[in-house]
Amino acid sequence: MLIDRTMPLGTALTVTYASDRGPRTHNADAYATNGRRTFVVADGVGDSTAAAEAAHAAAQAAALLADPVAAVLAARDALQVHTGDAVIVVAVARPDGGFDVAWAGDTRAYASNGEDLLQLTTDHTVAEYFRERGVVPQPRLEHVVTNTVRHATRENIGRAGTRAPRLVLVSDGVYGPLGHDGIEAIMAGHASADRLVRAALYAGGTDNATAVVVS
């Protein structure tokens, strides 16, 4: 079931968020916001009840904090009472504009100025490991993660920042089918999480699809 909501955040920010199970048995994606300045997308590892519960627990724990690295570590601690695992991306809006981002795994954050799209995160996957060393990876390695919420440490959590006015957080069920160009086209127009999720499924997505758009 697609969930699409819009939440005004004072005069500065508005957030839309949407999620769809797609053709999977479970929706193991989750999103969360504290209603102020922290935004989260988590993607459970696998298609199971345990994966869905892990993603939900991680997202809810992370959304409570206003520091993205601390938020990922809080998500890790929350999974100690769960059997599943997840990947996660957290963005926190800066008081003076822009966003700070932290992540573990292959959920992504992109920044947009209304025209160009910049990927802020670098996937924690075996494929990315090989690319960084000049080796072309096999396609199947794109989905083999090298870091997750459960294995996150202060040292291996990814970090990025941007002063762009518009941010999108997505699971691989969105960026996989749409690619960079597809997300860029939507973000350059009347951007919303609903449009991204629906476009990903229309493009033949075979995974859960979740997006959070902050502008």
PDB file of C-alpha atoms in Angstrom:
ATOM      1  CA  MET A   1       0.000   0.000   0.000  1.00  0.00           C
ATOM      2  CA  LEU A   2       1.321   3.395  -0.947  1.00  0.00           C
ATOM      3  CA  ILE A   3       1.483   5.941   1.854  1.00  0.00           C
ATOM      4  CA  ASP A   4       1.949   9.565   0.837  1.00  0.00           C
ATOM      5  CA  ARG A   5       1.912  12.396   3.311  1.00  0.00           C
ATOM      6  CA  THR A   6       2.972  16.007   3.334  1.00  0.00           C
ATOM      7  CA  MET A   7       4.189  17.674   6.494  1.00  0.00           C
ATOM      8  CA  PRO A   8       4.995  21.410   6.661  1.00  0.00           C
ATOM      9  CA  LEU A   9       7.966  22.123   8.881  1.00  0.00           C
ATOM     10  CA  GLY A  10       7.555  25.760   9.795  1.00  0.00           C
ATOM     11  CA  THR A  11       8.176  28.269   7.033  1.00  0.00           C
ATOM     12  CA  ALA A  12      11.442  26.712   5.883  1.00  0.00           C
ATOM     13  CA  LEU A  13      10.864  23.047   5.077  1.00  0.00           C
ATOM     14  CA  THR A  14       8.203  20.724   3.752  1.00  0.00           C
ATOM     15  CA  VAL A  15       8.573  16.948   3.689  1.00  0.00           C
ATOM     16  CA  THR A  16       6.722  14.335   1.655  1.00  0.00           C
ATOM     17  CA  TYR A  17       7.149  10.617   2.236  1.00  0.00           C
ATOM     18  CA  ALA A  18       5.826   7.522   0.533  1.00  0.00           C
ATOM     19  CA  SER A  19       6.387   3.781   0.614  1.00  0.00           C
ATOM     20  CA  ASP A  20       5.062   0.814  -1.326  1.00  0.00           C
ATOM     21  CA  ARG A  21       5.551  -2.926  -0.831  1.00  0.00           C
ATOM     22  CA  GLY A  22       5.794  -3.481  -4.584  1.00  0.00           C
ATOM     23  CA  PRO A  23       5.730  -7.154  -5.613  1.00  0.00           C
ATOM     24  CA  ARG A  24       7.469  -8.334  -2.438  1.00  0.00           C
ATOM     25  CA  THR A  25       5.739 -10.324   0.304  1.00  0.00           C
ATOM     26  CA  HIS A  26       6.641  -7.809   3.021  1.00  0.00           C
ATOM     27  CA  ASN A  27       7.368  -4.104   2.994  1.00  0.00           C
ATOM     28  CA  ALA A  28      10.751  -4.177   4.707  1.00  0.00           C
ATOM     29  CA  ASP A  29      11.330  -0.466   4.042  1.00  0.00           C
ATOM     30  CA  ALA A  30      10.610   2.153   6.684  1.00  0.00           C
ATOM     31  CA  TYR A  31      10.781   5.916   6.973  1.00  0.00           C
ATOM     32  CA  ALA A  32      10.598   8.246   9.948  1.00  0.00           C
ATOM     33  CA  THR A  33      10.877  11.902  10.896  1.00  0.00           C
ATOM     34  CA  ASN A  34      10.804  13.601  14.250  1.00  0.00           C
ATOM     35  CA  GLY A  35       8.519  16.225  12.715  1.00  0.00           C
ATOM     36  CA  ARG A  36      11.227  18.857  12.912  1.00  0.00           C
ATOM     37  CA  ARG A  37      14.674  18.319  11.413  1.00  0.00           C
ATOM     38  CA  THR A  38      15.635  14.615  11.238  1.00  0.00           C
ATOM     39  CA  PHE A  39      14.640  12.390   8.302  1.00  0.00           C
ATOM     40  CA  VAL A  40      15.296   8.666   7.900  1.00  0.00           C
ATOM     41  CA  VAL A  41      14.899   5.876   5.356  1.00  0.00           C
ATOM     42  CA  ALA A  42      15.762   2.310   6.384  1.00  0.00           C
ATOM     43  CA  ASP A  43      15.667  -0.832   4.255  1.00  0.00           C
ATOM     44  CA  GLY A  44      15.470  -4.205   5.950  1.00  0.00           C
ATOM     45  CA  VAL A  45      17.846  -6.900   4.732  1.00  0.00           C
ATOM     46  CA  GLY A  46      15.678  -9.564   3.112  1.00  0.00           C
ATOM     47  CA  ASP A  47      11.953 -10.078   2.514  1.00  0.00           C
ATOM     48  CA  SER A  48      10.717 -11.202   5.909  1.00  0.00           C
ATOM     49  CA  THR A  49       8.880 -10.094   9.014  1.00  0.00           C
ATOM     50  CA  ALA A  50      12.223  -9.832  10.831  1.00  0.00           C
ATOM     51  CA  ALA A  51      13.589  -7.513   8.141  1.00  0.00           C
ATOM     52  CA  ALA A  52      10.500  -5.298   8.305  1.00  0.00           C
ATOM     53  CA  GLU A  53      10.658  -5.102  12.090  1.00  0.00           C
ATOM     54  CA  ALA A  54      14.364  -4.240  11.985  1.00  0.00           C
ATOM     55  CA  ALA A  55      13.851  -1.440   9.463  1.00  0.00           C
ATOM     56  CA  HIS A  56      10.997   0.041  11.473  1.00  0.00           C
ATOM     57  CA  ALA A  57      12.916  -0.113  14.758  1.00  0.00           C
ATOM     58  CA  ALA A  58      16.042   1.394  13.208  1.00  0.00           C
ATOM     59  CA  ALA A  59      14.151   4.250  11.557  1.00  0.00           C
ATOM     60  CA  GLN A  60      12.177   5.141  14.672  1.00  0.00           C
ATOM     61  CA  ALA A  61      15.273   5.140  16.892  1.00  0.00           C
ATOM     62  CA  ALA A  62      17.311   7.226  14.457  1.00  0.00           C
ATOM     63  CA  ALA A  63      14.589   9.865  14.070  1.00  0.00           C
ATOM     64  CA  LEU A  64      14.849  10.800  17.739  1.00  0.00           C
ATOM     65  CA  LEU A  65      18.291  12.384  17.403  1.00  0.00           C
ATOM     66  CA  ALA A  66      19.525  15.573  15.743  1.00  0.00           C
ATOM     67  CA  ASP A  67      23.026  14.316  14.927  1.00  0.00           C
ATOM     68  CA  PRO A  68      23.105  11.928  11.942  1.00  0.00           C
ATOM     69  CA  VAL A  69      26.036   9.794  13.104  1.00  0.00           C
ATOM     70  CA  ALA A  70      24.575   9.458  16.591  1.00  0.00           C
ATOM     71  CA  ALA A  71      21.257   8.591  14.937  1.00  0.00           C
ATOM     72  CA  VAL A  72      22.778   5.655  13.041  1.00  0.00           C
ATOM     73  CA  LEU A  73      24.403   4.414  16.236  1.00  0.00           C
ATOM     74  CA  ALA A  74      21.064   4.689  18.037  1.00  0.00           C
ATOM     75  CA  ALA A  75      19.515   2.614  15.260  1.00  0.00           C
ATOM     76  CA  ARG A  76      22.227   0.002  15.789  1.00  0.00           C
ATOM     77  CA  ASP A  77      21.496  -0.130  19.512  1.00  0.00           C
ATOM     78  CA  ALA A  78      17.774  -0.504  18.816  1.00  0.00           C
ATOM     79  CA  LEU A  79      18.426  -3.676  16.809  1.00  0.00           C
ATOM     80  CA  GLN A  80      19.971  -5.493  19.762  1.00  0.00           C
ATOM     81  CA  VAL A  81      16.512  -6.805  20.648  1.00  0.00           C
ATOM     82  CA  HIS A  82      15.671  -7.773  17.052  1.00  0.00           C
ATOM     83  CA  THR A  83      16.867 -10.646  14.893  1.00  0.00           C
ATOM     84  CA  GLY A  84      16.807  -8.766  11.573  1.00  0.00           C
ATOM     85  CA  ASP A  85      19.131  -6.189  10.075  1.00  0.00           C
ATOM     86  CA  ALA A  86      18.766  -3.107   7.874  1.00  0.00           C
ATOM     87  CA  VAL A  87      20.609  -0.433   5.967  1.00  0.00           C
ATOM     88  CA  ILE A  88      19.891   3.211   6.707  1.00  0.00           C
ATOM     89  CA  VAL A  89      20.366   6.830   5.672  1.00  0.00           C
ATOM     90  CA  VAL A  90      19.742   9.773   8.007  1.00  0.00           C
ATOM     91  CA  ALA A  91      19.605  13.466   7.144  1.00  0.00           C
ATOM     92  CA  VAL A  92      19.452  16.350   9.611  1.00  0.00           C
ATOM     93  CA  ALA A  93      18.555  19.863   8.462  1.00  0.00           C
ATOM     94  CA  ARG A  94      21.040  22.499   9.569  1.00  0.00           C
ATOM     95  CA  PRO A  95      19.657  25.582  11.324  1.00  0.00           C
ATOM     96  CA  ASP A  96      21.453  27.805   8.792  1.00  0.00           C
ATOM     97  CA  GLY A  97      20.371  25.790   5.738  1.00  0.00           C
ATOM     98  CA  GLY A  98      21.469  22.582   4.055  1.00  0.00           C
ATOM     99  CA  PHE A  99      21.710  19.083   5.486  1.00  0.00           C
ATOM    100  CA  ASP A 100      24.147  16.752   7.227  1.00  0.00           C
ATOM    101  CA  VAL A 101      23.870  13.099   6.196  1.00  0.00           C
ATOM    102  CA  ALA A 102      25.084   9.778   7.602  1.00  0.00           C
ATOM    103  CA  TRP A 103      24.493   6.250   6.352  1.00  0.00           C
ATOM    104  CA  ALA A 104      25.305   2.567   6.654  1.00  0.00           C
ATOM    105  CA  GLY A 105      24.668   0.376   3.621  1.00  0.00           C
ATOM    106  CA  ASP A 106      23.145   1.281   0.267  1.00  0.00           C
ATOM    107  CA  THR A 107      20.174   3.515   0.975  1.00  0.00           C
ATOM    108  CA  ARG A 108      20.935   6.851  -0.691  1.00  0.00           C
ATOM    109  CA  ALA A 109      20.687  10.592  -0.261  1.00  0.00           C
ATOM    110  CA  TYR A 110      20.658  13.018  -3.191  1.00  0.00           C
ATOM    111  CA  ALA A 111      20.833  16.812  -3.180  1.00  0.00           C
ATOM    112  CA  SER A 112      19.011  18.925  -5.749  1.00  0.00           C
ATOM    113  CA  ASN A 113      19.083  22.619  -6.588  1.00  0.00           C
ATOM    114  CA  GLY A 114      15.965  22.270  -8.722  1.00  0.00           C
ATOM    115  CA  GLU A 115      17.969  21.415 -11.847  1.00  0.00           C
ATOM    116  CA  ASP A 116      20.995  19.234 -11.150  1.00  0.00           C
ATOM    117  CA  LEU A 117      21.067  16.182  -8.891  1.00  0.00           C
ATOM    118  CA  LEU A 118      24.087  15.170  -6.808  1.00  0.00           C
ATOM    119  CA  GLN A 119      24.413  11.799  -5.100  1.00  0.00           C
ATOM    120  CA  LEU A 120      25.709  12.490  -1.588  1.00  0.00           C
ATOM    121  CA  THR A 121      26.129   8.923  -0.378  1.00  0.00           C
ATOM    122  CA  THR A 122      28.490   6.211  -1.565  1.00  0.00           C
ATOM    123  CA  ASP A 123      27.040   2.715  -1.451  1.00  0.00           C
ATOM    124  CA  HIS A 124      28.568   0.355   1.081  1.00  0.00           C
ATOM    125  CA  THR A 125      28.554  -2.580  -1.324  1.00  0.00           C
ATOM    126  CA  VAL A 126      31.060  -5.041  -2.768  1.00  0.00           C
ATOM    127  CA  ALA A 127      30.434  -3.513  -6.206  1.00  0.00           C
ATOM    128  CA  GLU A 128      31.422  -0.059  -4.981  1.00  0.00           C
ATOM    129  CA  TYR A 129      34.498  -1.505  -3.274  1.00  0.00           C
ATOM    130  CA  PHE A 130      35.704  -2.855  -6.633  1.00  0.00           C
ATOM    131  CA  ARG A 131      34.807   0.336  -8.525  1.00  0.00           C
ATOM    132  CA  GLU A 132      36.893   2.419  -6.130  1.00  0.00           C
ATOM    133  CA  ARG A 133      39.840   0.184  -7.061  1.00  0.00           C
ATOM    134  CA  GLY A 134      39.309   0.439 -10.806  1.00  0.00           C
ATOM    135  CA  VAL A 135      37.679  -2.969 -11.246  1.00  0.00           C
ATOM    136  CA  VAL A 136      34.364  -3.367 -13.077  1.00  0.00           C
ATOM    137  CA  PRO A 137      32.112  -5.409 -10.739  1.00  0.00           C
ATOM    138  CA  GLN A 138      29.651  -8.104 -11.680  1.00  0.00           C
ATOM    139  CA  PRO A 139      26.039  -6.833 -11.532  1.00  0.00           C
ATOM    140  CA  ARG A 140      25.085  -9.214  -8.724  1.00  0.00           C
ATOM    141  CA  LEU A 141      27.617  -7.516  -6.431  1.00  0.00           C
ATOM    142  CA  GLU A 142      25.586  -4.279  -6.488  1.00  0.00           C
ATOM    143  CA  HIS A 143      23.278  -5.826  -3.898  1.00  0.00           C
ATOM    144  CA  VAL A 144      25.910  -7.304  -1.578  1.00  0.00           C
ATOM    145  CA  VAL A 145      26.337  -4.775   1.227  1.00  0.00           C
ATOM    146  CA  THR A 146      29.535  -4.352   3.199  1.00  0.00           C
ATOM    147  CA  ASN A 147      27.971  -2.398   6.056  1.00  0.00           C
ATOM    148  CA  THR A 148      24.613  -2.485   7.819  1.00  0.00           C
ATOM    149  CA  VAL A 149      22.968  -0.900  10.836  1.00  0.00           C
ATOM    150  CA  ARG A 150      23.903  -3.854  13.025  1.00  0.00           C
ATOM    151  CA  HIS A 151      27.595  -3.523  12.060  1.00  0.00           C
ATOM    152  CA  ALA A 152      27.786   0.274  12.100  1.00  0.00           C
ATOM    153  CA  THR A 153      30.572   1.935  14.071  1.00  0.00           C
ATOM    154  CA  ARG A 154      31.558   5.557  14.402  1.00  0.00           C
ATOM    155  CA  GLU A 155      34.469   4.788  12.069  1.00  0.00           C
ATOM    156  CA  ASN A 156      32.616   3.043   9.218  1.00  0.00           C
ATOM    157  CA  ILE A 157      29.498   5.215   9.037  1.00  0.00           C
ATOM    158  CA  GLY A 158      29.431   7.317   5.867  1.00  0.00           C
ATOM    159  CA  ARG A 159      29.184  11.092   6.195  1.00  0.00           C
ATOM    160  CA  ALA A 160      28.317  13.908   3.803  1.00  0.00           C
ATOM    161  CA  GLY A 161      26.878  17.398   3.792  1.00  0.00           C
ATOM    162  CA  THR A 162      25.218  19.794   1.397  1.00  0.00           C
ATOM    163  CA  ARG A 163      23.857  23.322   1.295  1.00  0.00           C
ATOM    164  CA  ALA A 164      21.403  22.425  -1.476  1.00  0.00           C
ATOM    165  CA  PRO A 165      17.801  23.464  -0.737  1.00  0.00           C
ATOM    166  CA  ARG A 166      16.218  20.125  -1.673  1.00  0.00           C
ATOM    167  CA  LEU A 167      17.058  16.628  -0.454  1.00  0.00           C
ATOM    168  CA  VAL A 168      15.749  13.158  -1.304  1.00  0.00           C
ATOM    169  CA  LEU A 169      16.327   9.924   0.618  1.00  0.00           C
ATOM    170  CA  VAL A 170      15.519   6.681  -1.200  1.00  0.00           C
ATOM    171  CA  SER A 171      15.766   2.932  -0.878  1.00  0.00           C
ATOM    172  CA  ASP A 172      17.249   0.875  -3.709  1.00  0.00           C
ATOM    173  CA  GLY A 173      13.731   0.071  -4.863  1.00  0.00           C
ATOM    174  CA  VAL A 174      13.554   3.675  -6.101  1.00  0.00           C
ATOM    175  CA  TYR A 175      17.016   4.448  -7.419  1.00  0.00           C
ATOM    176  CA  GLY A 176      17.430   1.017  -9.001  1.00  0.00           C
ATOM    177  CA  PRO A 177      14.580   1.324 -11.534  1.00  0.00           C
ATOM    178  CA  LEU A 178      14.827   5.106 -12.034  1.00  0.00           C
ATOM    179  CA  GLY A 179      18.569   5.639 -12.137  1.00  0.00           C
ATOM    180  CA  HIS A 180      20.212   9.019 -11.635  1.00  0.00           C
ATOM    181  CA  ASP A 181      18.528  10.612 -14.643  1.00  0.00           C
ATOM    182  CA  GLY A 182      15.047   9.516 -13.625  1.00  0.00           C
ATOM    183  CA  ILE A 183      15.382  10.893 -10.110  1.00  0.00           C
ATOM    184  CA  GLU A 184      16.927  14.105 -11.440  1.00  0.00           C
ATOM    185  CA  ALA A 185      14.009  14.666 -13.831  1.00  0.00           C
ATOM    186  CA  ILE A 186      11.428  14.254 -11.077  1.00  0.00           C
ATOM    187  CA  MET A 187      13.337  16.398  -8.593  1.00  0.00           C
ATOM    188  CA  ALA A 188      13.630  19.179 -11.174  1.00  0.00           C
ATOM    189  CA  GLY A 189       9.844  19.386 -11.454  1.00  0.00           C
ATOM    190  CA  HIS A 190       7.060  19.183  -8.899  1.00  0.00           C
ATOM    191  CA  ALA A 191       9.059  16.834  -6.718  1.00  0.00           C
ATOM    192  CA  SER A 192       7.322  14.561  -4.233  1.00  0.00           C
ATOM    193  CA  ALA A 193       7.964  11.195  -2.640  1.00  0.00           C
ATOM    194  CA  ASP A 194       4.773   9.875  -4.191  1.00  0.00           C
ATOM    195  CA  ARG A 195       5.954  10.690  -7.723  1.00  0.00           C
ATOM    196  CA  LEU A 196       9.281   8.942  -7.123  1.00  0.00           C
ATOM    197  CA  VAL A 197       7.726   5.781  -5.704  1.00  0.00           C
ATOM    198  CA  ARG A 198       5.046   5.531  -8.375  1.00  0.00           C
ATOM    199  CA  ALA A 199       7.597   6.146 -11.140  1.00  0.00           C
ATOM    200  CA  ALA A 200       9.908   3.438  -9.756  1.00  0.00           C
ATOM    201  CA  LEU A 201       7.102   0.868  -9.745  1.00  0.00           C
ATOM    202  CA  TYR A 202       5.933   1.950 -13.207  1.00  0.00           C
ATOM    203  CA  ALA A 203       9.518   1.495 -14.446  1.00  0.00           C
ATOM    204  CA  GLY A 204       9.343  -2.165 -13.452  1.00  0.00           C
ATOM    205  CA  GLY A 205      10.655  -2.062  -9.901  1.00  0.00           C
ATOM    206  CA  THR A 206      10.683  -5.446  -8.192  1.00  0.00           C
ATOM    207  CA  ASP A 207      11.488  -4.296  -4.650  1.00  0.00           C
ATOM    208  CA  ASN A 208       9.940  -2.234  -1.891  1.00  0.00           C
ATOM    209  CA  ALA A 209      10.106   1.437  -2.893  1.00  0.00           C
ATOM    210  CA  THR A 210      10.417   4.247  -0.358  1.00  0.00           C
ATOM    211  CA  ALA A 211      11.273   7.938  -0.628  1.00  0.00           C
ATOM    212  CA  VAL A 212      11.428  11.031   1.549  1.00  0.00           C
ATOM    213  CA  VAL A 213      11.678  14.444  -0.127  1.00  0.00           C
ATOM    214  CA  VAL A 214      12.565  17.540   1.891  1.00  0.00           C
ATOM    215  CA  SER A 215      12.453  21.002   0.347  1.00  0.00           C
TER     216      SER A 215
END
